[in-house]
mmCIF file of C-alpha atoms and ligand atoms in Angstrom:
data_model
loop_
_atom_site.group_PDB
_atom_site.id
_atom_site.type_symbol
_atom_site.label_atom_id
_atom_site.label_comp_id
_atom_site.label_asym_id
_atom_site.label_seq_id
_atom_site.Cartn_x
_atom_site.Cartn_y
_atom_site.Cartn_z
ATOM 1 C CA UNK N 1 0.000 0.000 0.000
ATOM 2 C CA UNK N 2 1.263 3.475 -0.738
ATOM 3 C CA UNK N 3 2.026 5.627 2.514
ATOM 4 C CA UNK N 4 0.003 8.354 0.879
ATOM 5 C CA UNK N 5 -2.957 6.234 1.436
ATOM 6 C CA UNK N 6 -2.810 6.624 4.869
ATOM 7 C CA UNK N 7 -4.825 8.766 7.067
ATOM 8 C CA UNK N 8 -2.425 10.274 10.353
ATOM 9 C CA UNK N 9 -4.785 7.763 12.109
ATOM 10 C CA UNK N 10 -4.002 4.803 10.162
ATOM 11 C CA UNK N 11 -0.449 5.223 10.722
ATOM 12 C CA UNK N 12 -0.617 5.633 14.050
ATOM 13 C CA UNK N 13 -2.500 2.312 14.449
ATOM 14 C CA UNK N 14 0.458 1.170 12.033
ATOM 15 C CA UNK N 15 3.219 2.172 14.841
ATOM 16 C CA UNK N 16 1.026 0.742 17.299
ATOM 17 C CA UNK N 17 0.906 -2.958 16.100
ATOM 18 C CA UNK N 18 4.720 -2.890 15.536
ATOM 19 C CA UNK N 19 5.131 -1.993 18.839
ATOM 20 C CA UNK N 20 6.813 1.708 18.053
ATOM 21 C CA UNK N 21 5.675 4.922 19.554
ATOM 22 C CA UNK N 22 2.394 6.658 17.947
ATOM 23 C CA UNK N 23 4.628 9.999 17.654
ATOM 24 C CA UNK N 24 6.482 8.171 14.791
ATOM 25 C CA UNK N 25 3.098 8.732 12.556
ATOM 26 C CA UNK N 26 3.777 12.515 13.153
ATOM 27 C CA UNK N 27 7.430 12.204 12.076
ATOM 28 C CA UNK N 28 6.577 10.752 8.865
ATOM 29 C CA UNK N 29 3.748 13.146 8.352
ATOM 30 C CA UNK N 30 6.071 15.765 8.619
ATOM 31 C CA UNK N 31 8.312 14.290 6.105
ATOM 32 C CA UNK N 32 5.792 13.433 3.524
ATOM 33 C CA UNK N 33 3.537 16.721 3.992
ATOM 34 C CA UNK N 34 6.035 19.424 5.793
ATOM 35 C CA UNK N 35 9.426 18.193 3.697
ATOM 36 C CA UNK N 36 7.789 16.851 0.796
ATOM 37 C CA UNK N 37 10.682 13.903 0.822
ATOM 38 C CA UNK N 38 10.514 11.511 -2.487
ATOM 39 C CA UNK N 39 11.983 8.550 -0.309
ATOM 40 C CA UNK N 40 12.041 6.875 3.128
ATOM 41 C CA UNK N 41 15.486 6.926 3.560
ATOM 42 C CA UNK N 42 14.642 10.833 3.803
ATOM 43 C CA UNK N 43 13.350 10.339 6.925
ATOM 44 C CA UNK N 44 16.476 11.079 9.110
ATOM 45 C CA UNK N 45 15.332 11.206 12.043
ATOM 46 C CA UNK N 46 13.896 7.679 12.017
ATOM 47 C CA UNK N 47 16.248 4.853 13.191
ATOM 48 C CA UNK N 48 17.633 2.704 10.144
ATOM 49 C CA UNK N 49 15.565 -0.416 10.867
ATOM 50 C CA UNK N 50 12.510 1.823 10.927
ATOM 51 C CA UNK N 51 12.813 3.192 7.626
ATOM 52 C CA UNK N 52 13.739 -0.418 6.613
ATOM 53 C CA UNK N 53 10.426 -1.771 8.042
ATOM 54 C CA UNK N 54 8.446 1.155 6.410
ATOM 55 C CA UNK N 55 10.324 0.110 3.081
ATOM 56 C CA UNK N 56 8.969 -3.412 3.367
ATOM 57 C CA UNK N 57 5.217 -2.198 4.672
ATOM 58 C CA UNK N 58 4.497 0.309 2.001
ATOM 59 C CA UNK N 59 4.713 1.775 -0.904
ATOM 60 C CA UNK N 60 5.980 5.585 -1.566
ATOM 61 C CA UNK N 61 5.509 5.914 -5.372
ATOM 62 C CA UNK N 62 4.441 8.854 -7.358
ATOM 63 C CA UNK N 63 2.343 9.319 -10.414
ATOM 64 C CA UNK N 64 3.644 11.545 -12.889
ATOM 65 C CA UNK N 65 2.973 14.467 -14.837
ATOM 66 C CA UNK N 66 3.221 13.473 -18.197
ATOM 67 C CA UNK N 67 1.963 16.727 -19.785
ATOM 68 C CA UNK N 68 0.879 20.149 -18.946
ATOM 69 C CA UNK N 69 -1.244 23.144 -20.761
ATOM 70 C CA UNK N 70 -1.730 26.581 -19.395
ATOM 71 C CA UNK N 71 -3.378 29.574 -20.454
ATOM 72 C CA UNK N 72 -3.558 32.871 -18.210
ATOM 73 C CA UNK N 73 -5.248 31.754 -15.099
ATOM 74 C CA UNK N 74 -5.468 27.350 -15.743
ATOM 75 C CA UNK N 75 -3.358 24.996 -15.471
ATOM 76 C CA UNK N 76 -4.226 21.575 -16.655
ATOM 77 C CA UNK N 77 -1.925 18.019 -15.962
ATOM 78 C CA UNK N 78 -1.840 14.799 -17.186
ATOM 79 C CA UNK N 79 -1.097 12.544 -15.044
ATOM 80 C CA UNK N 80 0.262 8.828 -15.782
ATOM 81 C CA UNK N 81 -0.976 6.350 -13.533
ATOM 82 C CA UNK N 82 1.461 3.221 -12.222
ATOM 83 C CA UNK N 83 -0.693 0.896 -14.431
ATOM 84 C CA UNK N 84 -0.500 3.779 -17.409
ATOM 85 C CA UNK N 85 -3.605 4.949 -17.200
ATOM 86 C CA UNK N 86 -4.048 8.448 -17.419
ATOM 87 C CA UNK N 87 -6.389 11.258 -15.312
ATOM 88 C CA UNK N 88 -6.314 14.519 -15.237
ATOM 89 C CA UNK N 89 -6.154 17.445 -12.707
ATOM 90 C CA UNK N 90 -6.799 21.628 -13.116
ATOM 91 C CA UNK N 91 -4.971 24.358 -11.631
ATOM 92 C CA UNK N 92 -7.164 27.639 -11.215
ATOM 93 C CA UNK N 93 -5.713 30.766 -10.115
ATOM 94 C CA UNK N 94 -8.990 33.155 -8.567
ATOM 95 C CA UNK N 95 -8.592 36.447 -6.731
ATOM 96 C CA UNK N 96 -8.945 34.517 -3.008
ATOM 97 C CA UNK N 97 -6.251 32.165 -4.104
ATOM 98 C CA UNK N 98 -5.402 29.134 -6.324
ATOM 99 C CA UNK N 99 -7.682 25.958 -6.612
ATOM 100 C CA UNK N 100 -7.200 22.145 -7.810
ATOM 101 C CA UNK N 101 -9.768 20.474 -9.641
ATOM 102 C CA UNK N 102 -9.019 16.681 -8.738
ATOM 103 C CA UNK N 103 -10.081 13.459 -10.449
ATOM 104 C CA UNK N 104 -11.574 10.566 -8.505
ATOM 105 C CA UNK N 105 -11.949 7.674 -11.100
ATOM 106 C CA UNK N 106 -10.190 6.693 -14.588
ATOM 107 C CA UNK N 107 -13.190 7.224 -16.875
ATOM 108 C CA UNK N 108 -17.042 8.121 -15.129
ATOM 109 C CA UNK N 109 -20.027 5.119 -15.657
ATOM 110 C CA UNK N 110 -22.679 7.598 -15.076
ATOM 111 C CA UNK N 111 -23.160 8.808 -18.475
ATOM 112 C CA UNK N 112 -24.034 12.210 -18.690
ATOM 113 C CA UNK N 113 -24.716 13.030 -22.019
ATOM 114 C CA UNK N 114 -23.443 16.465 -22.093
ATOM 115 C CA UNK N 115 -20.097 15.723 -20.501
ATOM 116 C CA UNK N 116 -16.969 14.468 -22.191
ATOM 117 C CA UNK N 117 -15.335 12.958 -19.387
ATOM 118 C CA UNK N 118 -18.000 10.188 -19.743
ATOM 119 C CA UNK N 119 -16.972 9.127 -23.044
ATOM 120 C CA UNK N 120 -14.433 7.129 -21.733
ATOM 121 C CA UNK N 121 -15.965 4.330 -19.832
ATOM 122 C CA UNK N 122 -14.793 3.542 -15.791
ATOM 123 C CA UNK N 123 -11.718 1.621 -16.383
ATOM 124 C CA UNK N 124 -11.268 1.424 -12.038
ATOM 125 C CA UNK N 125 -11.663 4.086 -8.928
ATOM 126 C CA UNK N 126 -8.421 6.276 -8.082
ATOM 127 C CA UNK N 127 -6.709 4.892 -5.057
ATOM 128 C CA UNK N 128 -6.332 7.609 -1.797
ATOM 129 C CA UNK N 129 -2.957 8.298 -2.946
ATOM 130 C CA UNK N 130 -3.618 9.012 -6.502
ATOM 131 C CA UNK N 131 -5.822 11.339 -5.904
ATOM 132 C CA UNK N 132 -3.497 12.842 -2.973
ATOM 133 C CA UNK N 133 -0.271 13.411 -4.892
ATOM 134 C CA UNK N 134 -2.533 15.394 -7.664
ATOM 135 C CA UNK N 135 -2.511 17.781 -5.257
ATOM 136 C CA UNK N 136 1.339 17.277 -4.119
ATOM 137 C CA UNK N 137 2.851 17.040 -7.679
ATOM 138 C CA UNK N 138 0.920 20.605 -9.084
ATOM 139 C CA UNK N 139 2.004 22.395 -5.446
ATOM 140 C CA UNK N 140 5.731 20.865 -6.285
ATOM 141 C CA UNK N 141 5.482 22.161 -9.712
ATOM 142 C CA UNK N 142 4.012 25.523 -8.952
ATOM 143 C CA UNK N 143 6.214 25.847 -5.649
ATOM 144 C CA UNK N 144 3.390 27.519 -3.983
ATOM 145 C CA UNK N 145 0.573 26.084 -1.636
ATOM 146 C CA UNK N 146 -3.024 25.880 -3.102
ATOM 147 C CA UNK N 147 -5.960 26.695 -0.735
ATOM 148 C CA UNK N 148 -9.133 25.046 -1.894
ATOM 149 C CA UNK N 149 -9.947 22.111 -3.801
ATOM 150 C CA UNK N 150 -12.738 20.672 -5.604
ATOM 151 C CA UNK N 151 -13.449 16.996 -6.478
ATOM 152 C CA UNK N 152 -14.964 18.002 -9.703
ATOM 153 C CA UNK N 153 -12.033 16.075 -12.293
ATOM 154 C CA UNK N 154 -12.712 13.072 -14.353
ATOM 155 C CA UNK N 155 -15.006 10.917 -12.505
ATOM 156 C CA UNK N 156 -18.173 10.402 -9.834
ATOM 157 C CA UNK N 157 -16.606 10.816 -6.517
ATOM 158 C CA UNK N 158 -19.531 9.242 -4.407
ATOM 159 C CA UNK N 159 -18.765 5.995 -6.538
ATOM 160 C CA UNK N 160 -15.556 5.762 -4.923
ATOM 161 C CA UNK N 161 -16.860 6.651 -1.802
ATOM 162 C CA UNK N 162 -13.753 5.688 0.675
ATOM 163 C CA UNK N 163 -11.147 6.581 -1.098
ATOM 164 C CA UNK N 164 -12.655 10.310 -1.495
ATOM 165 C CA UNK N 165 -13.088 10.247 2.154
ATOM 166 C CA UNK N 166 -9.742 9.368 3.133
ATOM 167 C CA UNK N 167 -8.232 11.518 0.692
ATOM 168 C CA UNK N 168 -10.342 14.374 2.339
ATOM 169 C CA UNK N 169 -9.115 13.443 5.795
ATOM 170 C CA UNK N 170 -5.430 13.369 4.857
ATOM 171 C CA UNK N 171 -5.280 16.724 3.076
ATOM 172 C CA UNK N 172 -7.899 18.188 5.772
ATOM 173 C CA UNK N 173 -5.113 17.174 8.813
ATOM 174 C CA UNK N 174 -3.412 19.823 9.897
ATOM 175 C CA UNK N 175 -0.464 18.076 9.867
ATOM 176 C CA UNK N 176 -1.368 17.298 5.964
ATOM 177 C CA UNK N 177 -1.508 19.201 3.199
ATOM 178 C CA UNK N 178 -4.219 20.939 5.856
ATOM 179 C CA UNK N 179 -7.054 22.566 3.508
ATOM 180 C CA UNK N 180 -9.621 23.874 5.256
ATOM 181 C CA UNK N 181 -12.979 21.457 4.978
ATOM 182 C CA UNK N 182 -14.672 24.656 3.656
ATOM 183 C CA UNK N 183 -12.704 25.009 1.133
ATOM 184 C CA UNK N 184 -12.974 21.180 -0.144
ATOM 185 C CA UNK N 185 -16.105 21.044 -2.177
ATOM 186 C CA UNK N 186 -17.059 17.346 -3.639
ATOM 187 C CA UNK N 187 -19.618 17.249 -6.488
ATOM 188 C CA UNK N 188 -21.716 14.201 -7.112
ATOM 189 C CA UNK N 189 -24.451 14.292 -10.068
ATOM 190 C CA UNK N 190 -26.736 12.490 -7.277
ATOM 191 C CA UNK N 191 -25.853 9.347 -5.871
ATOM 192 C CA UNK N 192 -28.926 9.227 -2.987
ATOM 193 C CA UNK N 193 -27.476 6.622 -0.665
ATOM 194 C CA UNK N 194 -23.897 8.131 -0.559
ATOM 195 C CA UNK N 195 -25.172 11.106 0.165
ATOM 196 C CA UNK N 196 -26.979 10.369 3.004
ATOM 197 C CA UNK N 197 -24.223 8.557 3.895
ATOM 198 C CA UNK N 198 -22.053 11.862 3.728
ATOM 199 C CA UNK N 199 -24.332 13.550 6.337
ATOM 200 C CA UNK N 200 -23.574 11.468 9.057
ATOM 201 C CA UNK N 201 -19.541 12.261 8.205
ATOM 202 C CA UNK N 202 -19.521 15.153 10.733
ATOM 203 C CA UNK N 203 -17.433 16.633 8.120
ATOM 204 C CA UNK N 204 -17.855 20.539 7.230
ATOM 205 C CA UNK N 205 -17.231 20.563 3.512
ATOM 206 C CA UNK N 206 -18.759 21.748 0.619
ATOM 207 C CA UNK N 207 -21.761 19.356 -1.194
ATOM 208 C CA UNK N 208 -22.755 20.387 -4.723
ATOM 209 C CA UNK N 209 -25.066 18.819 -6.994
ATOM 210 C CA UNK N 210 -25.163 18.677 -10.535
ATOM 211 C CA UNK N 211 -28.809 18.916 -11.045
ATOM 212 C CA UNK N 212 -29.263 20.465 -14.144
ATOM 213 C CA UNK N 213 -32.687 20.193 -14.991
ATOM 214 C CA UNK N 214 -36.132 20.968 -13.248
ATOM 215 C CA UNK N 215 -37.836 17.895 -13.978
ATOM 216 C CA UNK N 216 -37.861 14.319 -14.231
ATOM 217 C CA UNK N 217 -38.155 13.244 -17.659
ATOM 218 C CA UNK N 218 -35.715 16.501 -18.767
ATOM 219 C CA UNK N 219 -33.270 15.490 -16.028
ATOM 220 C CA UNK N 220 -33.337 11.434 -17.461
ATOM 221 C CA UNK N 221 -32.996 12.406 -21.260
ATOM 222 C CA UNK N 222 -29.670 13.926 -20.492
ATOM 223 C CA UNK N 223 -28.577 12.253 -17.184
ATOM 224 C CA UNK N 224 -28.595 8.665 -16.782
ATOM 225 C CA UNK N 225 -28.754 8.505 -12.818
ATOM 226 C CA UNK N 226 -31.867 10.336 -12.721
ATOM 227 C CA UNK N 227 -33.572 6.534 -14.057
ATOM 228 C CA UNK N 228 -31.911 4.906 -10.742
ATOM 229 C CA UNK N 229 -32.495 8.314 -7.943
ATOM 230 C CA UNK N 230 -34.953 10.617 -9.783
ATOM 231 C CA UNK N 231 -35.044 14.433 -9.277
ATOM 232 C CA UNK N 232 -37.694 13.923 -6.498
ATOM 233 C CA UNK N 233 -36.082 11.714 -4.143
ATOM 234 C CA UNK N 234 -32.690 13.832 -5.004
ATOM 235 C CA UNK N 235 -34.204 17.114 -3.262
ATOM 236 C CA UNK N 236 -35.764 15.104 -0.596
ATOM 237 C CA UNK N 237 -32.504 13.735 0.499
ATOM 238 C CA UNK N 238 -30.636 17.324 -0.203
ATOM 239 C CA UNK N 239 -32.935 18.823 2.241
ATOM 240 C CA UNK N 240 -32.013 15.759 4.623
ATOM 241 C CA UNK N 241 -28.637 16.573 4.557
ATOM 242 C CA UNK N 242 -29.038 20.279 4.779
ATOM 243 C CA UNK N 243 -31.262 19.585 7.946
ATOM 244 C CA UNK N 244 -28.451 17.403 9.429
ATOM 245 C CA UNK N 245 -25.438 19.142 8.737
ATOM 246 C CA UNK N 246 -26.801 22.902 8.538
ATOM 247 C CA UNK N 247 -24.827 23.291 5.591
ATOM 248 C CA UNK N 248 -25.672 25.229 2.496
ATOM 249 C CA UNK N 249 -25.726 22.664 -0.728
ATOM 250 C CA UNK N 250 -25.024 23.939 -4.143
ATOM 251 C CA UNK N 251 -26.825 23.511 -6.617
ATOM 252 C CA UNK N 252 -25.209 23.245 -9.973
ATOM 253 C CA UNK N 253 -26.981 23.655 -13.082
ATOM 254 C CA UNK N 254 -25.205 23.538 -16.232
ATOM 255 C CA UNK N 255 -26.796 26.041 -19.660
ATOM 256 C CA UNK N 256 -27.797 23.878 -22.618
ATOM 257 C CA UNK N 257 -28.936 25.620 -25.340
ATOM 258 C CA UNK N 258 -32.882 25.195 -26.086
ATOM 259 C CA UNK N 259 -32.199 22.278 -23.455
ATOM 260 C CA UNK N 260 -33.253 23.152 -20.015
ATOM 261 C CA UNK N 261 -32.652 26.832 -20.174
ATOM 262 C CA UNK N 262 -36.207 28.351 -20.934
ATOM 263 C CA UNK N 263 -37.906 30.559 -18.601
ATOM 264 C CA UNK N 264 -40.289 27.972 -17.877
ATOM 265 C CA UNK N 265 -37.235 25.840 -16.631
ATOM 266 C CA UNK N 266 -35.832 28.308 -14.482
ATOM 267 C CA UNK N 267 -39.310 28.682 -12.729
ATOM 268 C CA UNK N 268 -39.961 25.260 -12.432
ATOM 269 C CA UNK N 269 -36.508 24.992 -11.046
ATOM 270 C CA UNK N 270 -37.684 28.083 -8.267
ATOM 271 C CA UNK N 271 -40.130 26.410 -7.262
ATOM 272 C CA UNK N 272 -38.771 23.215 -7.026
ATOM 273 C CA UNK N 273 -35.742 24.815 -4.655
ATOM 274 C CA UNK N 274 -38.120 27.073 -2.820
ATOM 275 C CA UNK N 275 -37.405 27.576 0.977
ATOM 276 C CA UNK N 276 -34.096 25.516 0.712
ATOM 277 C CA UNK N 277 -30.729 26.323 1.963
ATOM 278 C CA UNK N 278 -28.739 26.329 -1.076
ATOM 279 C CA UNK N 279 -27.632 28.527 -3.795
ATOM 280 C CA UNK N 280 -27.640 27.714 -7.634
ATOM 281 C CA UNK N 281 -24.431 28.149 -9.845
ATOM 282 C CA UNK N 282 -25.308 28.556 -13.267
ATOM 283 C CA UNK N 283 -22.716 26.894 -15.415
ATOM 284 C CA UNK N 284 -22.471 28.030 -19.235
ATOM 285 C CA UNK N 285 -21.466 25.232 -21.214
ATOM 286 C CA UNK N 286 -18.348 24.085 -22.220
ATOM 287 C CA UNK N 287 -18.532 22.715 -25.764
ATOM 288 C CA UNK N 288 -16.607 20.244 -26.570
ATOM 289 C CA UNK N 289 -16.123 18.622 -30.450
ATOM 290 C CA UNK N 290 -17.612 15.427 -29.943
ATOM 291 C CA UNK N 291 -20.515 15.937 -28.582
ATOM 292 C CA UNK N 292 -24.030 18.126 -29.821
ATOM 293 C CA UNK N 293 -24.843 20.380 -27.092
ATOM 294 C CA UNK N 294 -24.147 24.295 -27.654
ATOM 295 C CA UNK N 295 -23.912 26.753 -25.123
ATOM 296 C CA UNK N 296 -26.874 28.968 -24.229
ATOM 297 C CA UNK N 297 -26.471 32.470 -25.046
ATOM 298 C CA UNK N 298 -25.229 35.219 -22.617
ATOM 299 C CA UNK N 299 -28.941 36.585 -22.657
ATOM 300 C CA UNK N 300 -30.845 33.429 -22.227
ATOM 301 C CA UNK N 301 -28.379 32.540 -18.739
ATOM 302 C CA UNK N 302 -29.130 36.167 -18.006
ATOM 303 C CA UNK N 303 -32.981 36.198 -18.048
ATOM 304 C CA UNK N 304 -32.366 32.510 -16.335
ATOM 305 C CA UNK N 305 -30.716 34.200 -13.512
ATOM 306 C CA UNK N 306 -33.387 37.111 -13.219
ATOM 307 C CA UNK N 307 -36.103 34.278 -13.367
ATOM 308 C CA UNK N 308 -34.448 32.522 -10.495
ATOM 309 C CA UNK N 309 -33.494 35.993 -8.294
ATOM 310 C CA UNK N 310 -37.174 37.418 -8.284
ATOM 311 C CA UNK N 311 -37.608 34.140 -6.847
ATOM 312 C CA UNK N 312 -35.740 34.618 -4.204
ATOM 313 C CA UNK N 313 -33.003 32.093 -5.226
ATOM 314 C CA UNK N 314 -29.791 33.100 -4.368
ATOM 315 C CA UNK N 315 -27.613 32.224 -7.909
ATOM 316 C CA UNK N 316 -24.173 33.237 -9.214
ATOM 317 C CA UNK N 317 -23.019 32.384 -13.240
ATOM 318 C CA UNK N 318 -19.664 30.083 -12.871
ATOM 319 C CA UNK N 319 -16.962 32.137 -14.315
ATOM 320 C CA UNK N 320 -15.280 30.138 -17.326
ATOM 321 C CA UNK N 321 -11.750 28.770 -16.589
ATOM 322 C CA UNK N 322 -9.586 26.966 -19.197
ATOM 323 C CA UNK N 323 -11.859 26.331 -22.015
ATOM 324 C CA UNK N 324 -9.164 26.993 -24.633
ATOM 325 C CA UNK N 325 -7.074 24.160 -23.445
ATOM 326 C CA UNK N 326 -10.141 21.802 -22.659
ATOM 327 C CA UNK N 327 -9.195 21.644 -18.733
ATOM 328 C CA UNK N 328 -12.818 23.105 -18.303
ATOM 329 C CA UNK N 329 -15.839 21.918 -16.531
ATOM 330 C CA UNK N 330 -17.004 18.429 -18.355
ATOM 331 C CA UNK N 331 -13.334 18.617 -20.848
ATOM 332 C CA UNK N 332 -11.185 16.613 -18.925
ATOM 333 C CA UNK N 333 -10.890 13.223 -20.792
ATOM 334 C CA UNK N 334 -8.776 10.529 -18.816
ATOM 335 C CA UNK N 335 -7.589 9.035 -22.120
ATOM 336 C CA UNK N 336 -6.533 10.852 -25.208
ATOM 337 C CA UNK N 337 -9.163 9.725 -27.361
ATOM 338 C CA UNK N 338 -10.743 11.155 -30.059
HETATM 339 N N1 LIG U 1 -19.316 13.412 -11.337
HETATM 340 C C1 LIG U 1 -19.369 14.611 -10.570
HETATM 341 C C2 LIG U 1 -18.157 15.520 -10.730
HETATM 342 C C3 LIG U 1 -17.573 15.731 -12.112
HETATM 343 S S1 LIG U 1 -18.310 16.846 -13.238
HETATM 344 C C4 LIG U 1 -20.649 15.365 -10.883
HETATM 345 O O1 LIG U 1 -21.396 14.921 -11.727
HETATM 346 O O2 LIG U 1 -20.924 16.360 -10.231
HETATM 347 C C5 LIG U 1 -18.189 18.457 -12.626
HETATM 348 C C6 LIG U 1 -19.324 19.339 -13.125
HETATM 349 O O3 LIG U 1 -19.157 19.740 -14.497
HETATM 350 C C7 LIG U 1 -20.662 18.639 -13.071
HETATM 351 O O4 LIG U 1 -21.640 19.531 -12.591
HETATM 352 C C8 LIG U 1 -20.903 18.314 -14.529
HETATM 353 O O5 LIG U 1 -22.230 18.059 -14.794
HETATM 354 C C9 LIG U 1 -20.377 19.551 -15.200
HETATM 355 N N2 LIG U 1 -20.116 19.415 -16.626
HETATM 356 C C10 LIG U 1 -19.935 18.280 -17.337
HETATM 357 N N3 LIG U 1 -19.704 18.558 -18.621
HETATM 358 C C11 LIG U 1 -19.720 19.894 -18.733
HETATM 359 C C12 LIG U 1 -19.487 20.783 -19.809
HETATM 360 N N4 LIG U 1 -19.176 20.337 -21.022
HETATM 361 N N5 LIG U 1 -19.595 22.108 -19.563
HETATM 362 C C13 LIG U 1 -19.851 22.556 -18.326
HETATM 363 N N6 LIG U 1 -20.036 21.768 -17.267
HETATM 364 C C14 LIG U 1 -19.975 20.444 -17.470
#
């Protein structure tokens, strides 16, 4: 198993059962997190015979960055896997800091039909530590710490439910990478029993929702999960988990073109949201070249926002990040297919 895997908790269970001190788990959290060492035999202040026995216990391998694109404020890596399979991660620079847009799974099963990340079936879920040293390898690369993330790559996050946890918990310590849990946001396009399982977490993060439609039928002509956990159930559990955790969910709503952005949408999506804690993020659309769906226009999200404001919705429009390179919302491919 790869160290990176491990939660501070874990490892202290680790020293534990070899009969070693539990302040050894903080020593090699500071060398993995704090000194950002490549190797155990890095670890200096542990006796020989430790680092030996950590050799023979785990794993301290890295995935690498096989490519990167920029333009002004994005960032976007390829990653090679162990196994050479390939995911992908986004660097965004914003005026309160810079973010990372992590993958959770090589290829997505939930086929979304707007979204090219889809295309490209799941081959397996990330491990912890995959999805941990995207964040390591772009803050080596950048040499500067990033202060939010959001599990929003290549992949359905609540599908690979403990690995996203864990990997939460290890960069959440604060002897981790230690991100704030407000400024980790996952988003899941509606997995019902994960979700409720998330509210029982006692975990303060950020929950958003790809929703993207205001009805039933509209919601299962262009997202596949809506047949297994329709739109009804979805907002019933939403305002479970806002009841449990007082936390405000986000609602994301992406703009197809002559889609689901009418006006008669956007009130049937008011009053579907009515009374709830949450606030909608309108998403323009990110076309992509193999796929139909166009973009709405700037008026149509406009008047879509207005609809939703005299409503009494509280809604912000997504600013676009990296759509010339493809490292935007729903680009991300994990394979380089075309
Ligand atoms: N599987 C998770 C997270 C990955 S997608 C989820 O469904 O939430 C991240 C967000 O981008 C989702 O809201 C997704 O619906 C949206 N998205 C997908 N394709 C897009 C595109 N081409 N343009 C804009 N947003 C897109």
């Amino acid at each position: 198993m790869n160290i990176y895997g491990l939660k501070r908790k874990d490892l202290e269970d680790y020293f534990l059962s070899i009969n070693e001190k539990r302040y050894k788990a903080l020593q090699v959290y500071e060398w993995l997190y704090q000194h950002r060492v490549h190797s155990f035999d890095e670890m200096t202040n542990l006796k020989v015979e430790l680092r030996n026995q950590l050799k023979k216990d785990f794993t301290l391998d890295f995935i690498t960055i096989v490519k990167k694109q920029e333009d002004k404020l994005t960032k976007k890596y390829l990653f090679k896997l162990l196994d050479d399979n390939y995911i992908e991660a986004v660097l965004m620079e914003h005026d309160y800091g810079l973010s990372v847009c992590v993958s959770s799974q090589v290829g997505c099963n939930m086929g979304c039909a707007f979204c090219e990340s889809g295309r490209l079936k799941k081959v397996r879920n990330l491990e912890t530590y995959e999805i941990v040293e995207q964040i390591l390898l772009i803050e080596e690369d950048i040499h500067k710490r990033i202060s939010s993330v959001v599990i929003m790559g290549i992949g359905e996050p609540l599908d690979n439910y403990d690995n996203v946890l864990n990997f939460i918990k290890i960069i959440n310590d604060d002897k981790g990478i230690s991100i704030g849990a407000r400024h980790i946001t996952l988003s899941t396009c509606g997995l019902i029993p994960q979700i409720q399982k998330l509210s029982t977490e006692n975990i303060q993060i950020n929950l958003a929702i790809s929703l993207h439609a205001s009805n039933n039928e509209l919601r299962s002509s262009i997202m596949n999960v809506n047949k297994v956990y329709n739109i009804i159930e979805l907002i019933a559990t939403i305002k479970q988990y806002i009841a449990k955790t007082n936390r405000r969910v986000t609602i994301e709503y992406v703009m197809l073109n002559n889609v689901n952005d009418s006006d008669s949408n956007a009130q049937e999506l008011a009053d579907l949201l009515k009374g709830m804690n949450i606030y909608v993020n309108l998403i323009p659309y990110n076309e992509t070249n193999h796929l139909e769906f166009k973009k709405s226009s700037k008026e149509r999200i406009l008047k879509f926002y207005d609809i939703l404001k005299k409503n009494n919705i509280n809604v912000t429009i997504r600013k676009e990040f990296g759509s010339n390179i493809d490292a935007a919302c729903g680009q991300l491919r994990s394979k380089e297919v075309n």
